[in-house]
Amino acid sequence: MSILTITLDLLDDPHNADHAHGRATAYDAIADGTPLDILDDRLAWMDDPTVSGATYTAAYLAGYRAQIADWRAYDYAQRVAVTHNAWKDAR
């Protein structure tokens, strides 16, 4: 486990309303079909108030970031399963 992972785990606070709101916003965008790369761009914009025109709380940004990380992990697991199954069937 890297230091970055430990830091992100510490920021994942499901009991904070702003954190839950950030996760929900990212989840809704993913459910609507927005690619994860676009969500990464939006996160970068939200993180800079001069670009977004608003100030988001650290908990909101952490929730948004955590949701993206969860979906990236899910996508990776799905790709590994498909690749493994294809390899296994080809043997």
C-alpha positions as CSV (number, residue, x, y, z in Angstrom):
1,M,0.0,0.0,0.0
2,S,1.5,3.3,-1.0
3,I,1.4,6.5,0.9
4,L,-1.0,8.0,-1.7
5,T,-3.4,5.1,-1.1
6,I,-3.2,5.5,2.7
7,T,-3.8,9.2,2.3
8,L,-6.8,8.7,0.1
9,D,-8.2,6.1,2.6
10,L,-7.9,8.6,5.4
11,L,-9.9,11.1,3.3
12,D,-12.7,8.7,2.6
13,D,-15.2,9.7,5.3
14,P,-18.7,8.3,4.5
15,H,-20.2,10.0,7.6
16,N,-19.6,13.5,6.2
17,A,-22.5,14.9,4.3
18,D,-20.2,16.8,1.8
19,H,-18.2,13.6,1.2
20,A,-21.4,11.7,0.4
21,H,-22.6,14.5,-1.8
22,G,-19.3,14.4,-3.8
23,R,-19.6,10.6,-4.2
24,A,-23.2,10.9,-5.3
25,T,-22.4,13.6,-7.8
26,A,-19.7,11.5,-9.4
27,Y,-21.9,8.4,-9.3
28,D,-24.7,10.2,-11.1
29,A,-22.3,11.3,-13.8
30,I,-21.0,7.8,-14.2
31,A,-24.5,6.4,-14.3
32,D,-25.3,8.9,-17.1
33,G,-22.4,7.5,-19.1
34,T,-19.8,10.2,-18.5
35,P,-16.3,8.7,-19.1
36,L,-13.9,8.6,-16.2
37,D,-11.4,10.8,-18.0
38,I,-14.0,13.5,-18.2
39,L,-14.7,13.2,-14.5
40,D,-11.0,13.5,-13.8
41,D,-11.0,16.8,-15.8
42,R,-14.0,18.0,-13.8
43,L,-12.3,17.2,-10.6
44,A,-9.3,19.2,-11.6
45,W,-11.5,22.1,-12.5
46,M,-13.4,21.9,-9.2
47,D,-10.1,21.8,-7.3
48,D,-9.2,25.2,-8.8
49,P,-11.7,27.9,-7.7
50,T,-10.3,30.3,-10.4
51,V,-11.5,27.8,-13.0
52,S,-14.7,26.5,-11.4
53,G,-15.9,29.8,-10.0
54,A,-16.9,28.1,-6.8
55,T,-15.2,26.7,-3.8
56,Y,-15.8,23.0,-3.0
57,T,-15.0,21.6,0.4
58,A,-12.2,19.1,0.9
59,A,-14.7,16.5,1.9
60,Y,-16.7,17.0,-1.3
61,L,-13.6,16.7,-3.5
62,A,-12.4,13.6,-1.5
63,G,-15.8,11.9,-2.0
64,Y,-15.8,12.7,-5.8
65,R,-12.2,11.4,-6.0
66,A,-13.1,8.3,-4.0
67,Q,-16.0,7.5,-6.3
68,I,-13.8,7.8,-9.4
69,A,-11.1,5.6,-7.8
70,D,-13.7,2.9,-7.0
71,W,-15.0,2.9,-10.5
72,R,-11.5,2.7,-11.9
73,A,-10.8,-0.3,-9.7
74,Y,-14.1,-1.9,-10.8
75,D,-13.2,-1.4,-14.5
76,Y,-9.8,-2.9,-13.9
77,A,-11.3,-5.9,-12.2
78,Q,-13.7,-6.4,-15.1
79,R,-10.9,-6.2,-17.7
80,V,-8.8,-8.7,-15.7
81,A,-11.7,-11.1,-15.5
82,V,-12.4,-10.9,-19.2
83,T,-8.8,-11.3,-20.1
84,H,-8.3,-14.2,-17.8
85,N,-11.4,-16.0,-19.0
86,A,-10.3,-15.5,-22.6
87,W,-6.9,-16.9,-21.8
88,K,-8.4,-19.8,-19.9
89,D,-10.8,-20.7,-22.8
90,A,-8.0,-20.5,-25.3
91,R,-5.9,-23.1,-23.5
